[in-house]
Amino acid sequence: MVLGIYPYLVMNGNGQEAVKFYEKALDAKVIGVQTFGEMPGNPEFPTPIEAIDRVMNAHLKVGDNDLMLSDTFPGQPYQIGSQVTVAITIDSVEKSKEVFEKLKEDGQVGMPLQETFWSPSYGQVTDKFGVTWQISTQSADNE
């Protein structure tokens, strides 16, 4: 079952500034901000120094609505017009796979569904209409 859907803004290194801006401009409550530097370390792929303070994920509450935000990882492409994606939270890995497969029909996979430290199944896909979706599974294990 789909649990929720919300806009996800993608910044290009100025995510910290954007969080402060939207907090003030929209009277938003900042629920949390995680940087790439706070990710669990991987000695095979150390976090580059220029990524440490970039926003990996920020969650703001605007009224009763969720607004999510992150920065691109250094070296990743950034194109004006592509900075808004749609995040969708689903309650099971099986349903996430089903939704992901349907959205990728005639589309393009940006990140295959995979287990991450925040989700048992997360992936990114751009559908045939050019809309990028972030599919995330929220199970009882990762709430």
PDB file of N, CA and C in Angstrom, residues 1 17 19-21 25-26 37 48 68 72 75 85 103 114 121 137 139 142-143:
ATOM      1  N   MET A   1       0.835  -1.178   0.000  1.00  0.00           N
ATOM      2  CA  MET A   1       0.000   0.000   0.000  1.00  0.00           C
ATOM      3  C   MET A   1       0.885   1.248   0.000  1.00  0.00           C
ATOM      4  N   GLU A  17      21.431  26.118   2.774  1.00  0.00           N
ATOM      5  CA  GLU A  17      20.833  27.445   2.578  1.00  0.00           C
ATOM      6  C   GLU A  17      19.351  27.313   2.225  1.00  0.00           C
ATOM      7  N   VAL A  19      17.259  24.891   3.034  1.00  0.00           N
ATOM      8  CA  VAL A  19      16.486  24.492   4.222  1.00  0.00           C
ATOM      9  C   VAL A  19      16.129  25.730   5.041  1.00  0.00           C
ATOM     10  N   LYS A  20      17.114  26.584   5.290  1.00  0.00           N
ATOM     11  CA  LYS A  20      16.875  27.812   6.063  1.00  0.00           C
ATOM     12  C   LYS A  20      15.889  28.738   5.341  1.00  0.00           C
ATOM     13  N   PHE A  21      16.037  28.852   4.020  1.00  0.00           N
ATOM     14  CA  PHE A  21      15.160  29.701   3.226  1.00  0.00           C
ATOM     15  C   PHE A  21      13.709  29.224   3.313  1.00  0.00           C
ATOM     16  N   ALA A  25      10.568  31.165   4.683  1.00  0.00           N
ATOM     17  CA  ALA A  25       9.591  31.586   3.682  1.00  0.00           C
ATOM     18  C   ALA A  25       8.251  30.870   3.820  1.00  0.00           C
ATOM     19  N   LEU A  26       8.271  29.616   4.246  1.00  0.00           N
ATOM     20  CA  LEU A  26       7.045  28.820   4.323  1.00  0.00           C
ATOM     21  C   LEU A  26       6.593  28.540   5.751  1.00  0.00           C
ATOM     22  N   GLY A  37      28.081  13.516   5.163  1.00  0.00           N
ATOM     23  CA  GLY A  37      29.119  13.211   6.144  1.00  0.00           C
ATOM     24  C   GLY A  37      28.619  12.373   7.314  1.00  0.00           C
ATOM     25  N   PRO A  48      33.790  12.092  -0.169  1.00  0.00           N
ATOM     26  CA  PRO A  48      34.692  13.193  -0.534  1.00  0.00           C
ATOM     27  C   PRO A  48      34.480  14.388   0.385  1.00  0.00           C
ATOM     28  N   MET A  68      10.540  17.387   1.240  1.00  0.00           N
ATOM     29  CA  MET A  68      11.848  16.775   1.384  1.00  0.00           C
ATOM     30  C   MET A  68      12.835  17.512   0.481  1.00  0.00           C
ATOM     31  N   THR A  72      22.672  17.349  -4.636  1.00  0.00           N
ATOM     32  CA  THR A  72      23.303  16.350  -5.488  1.00  0.00           C
ATOM     33  C   THR A  72      24.617  15.948  -4.825  1.00  0.00           C
ATOM     34  N   GLY A  75      29.835  15.887  -8.433  1.00  0.00           N
ATOM     35  CA  GLY A  75      30.126  15.167  -9.664  1.00  0.00           C
ATOM     36  C   GLY A  75      28.887  14.639 -10.370  1.00  0.00           C
ATOM     37  N   THR A  85      11.569  16.190  -7.754  1.00  0.00           N
ATOM     38  CA  THR A  85      11.192  14.806  -7.999  1.00  0.00           C
ATOM     39  C   THR A  85      10.009  14.499  -7.097  1.00  0.00           C
ATOM     40  N   LEU A 103       6.482   1.839 -13.110  1.00  0.00           N
ATOM     41  CA  LEU A 103       6.974   3.171 -13.458  1.00  0.00           C
ATOM     42  C   LEU A 103       8.134   3.114 -14.448  1.00  0.00           C
ATOM     43  N   GLN A 114      17.180  -1.269  -4.067  1.00  0.00           N
ATOM     44  CA  GLN A 114      18.185  -1.933  -3.253  1.00  0.00           C
ATOM     45  C   GLN A 114      18.008  -1.558  -1.791  1.00  0.00           C
ATOM     46  N   SER A 121      14.191  -1.213   0.818  1.00  0.00           N
ATOM     47  CA  SER A 121      14.103  -1.201  -0.645  1.00  0.00           C
ATOM     48  C   SER A 121      13.906   0.236  -1.112  1.00  0.00           C
ATOM     49  N   THR A 137      10.706   2.132   0.749  1.00  0.00           N
ATOM     50  CA  THR A 137       9.872   1.230   1.532  1.00  0.00           C
ATOM     51  C   THR A 137      10.020   1.568   3.003  1.00  0.00           C
ATOM     52  N   SER A 139       8.995  -0.063   6.381  1.00  0.00           N
ATOM     53  CA  SER A 139       8.401  -1.213   7.087  1.00  0.00           C
ATOM     54  C   SER A 139       8.531  -0.981   8.579  1.00  0.00           C
ATOM     55  N   ASN A 142      12.041  -0.215   9.976  1.00  0.00           N
ATOM     56  CA  ASN A 142      12.822   1.006   9.796  1.00  0.00           C
ATOM     57  C   ASN A 142      12.048   2.275  10.125  1.00  0.00           C
ATOM     58  N   GLU A 143      11.045   2.177  10.950  1.00  0.00           N
ATOM     59  CA  GLU A 143      10.300   3.383  11.352  1.00  0.00           C
ATOM     60  C   GLU A 143      11.020   4.107  12.453  1.00  0.00           C
TER      61      GLU A 143
END
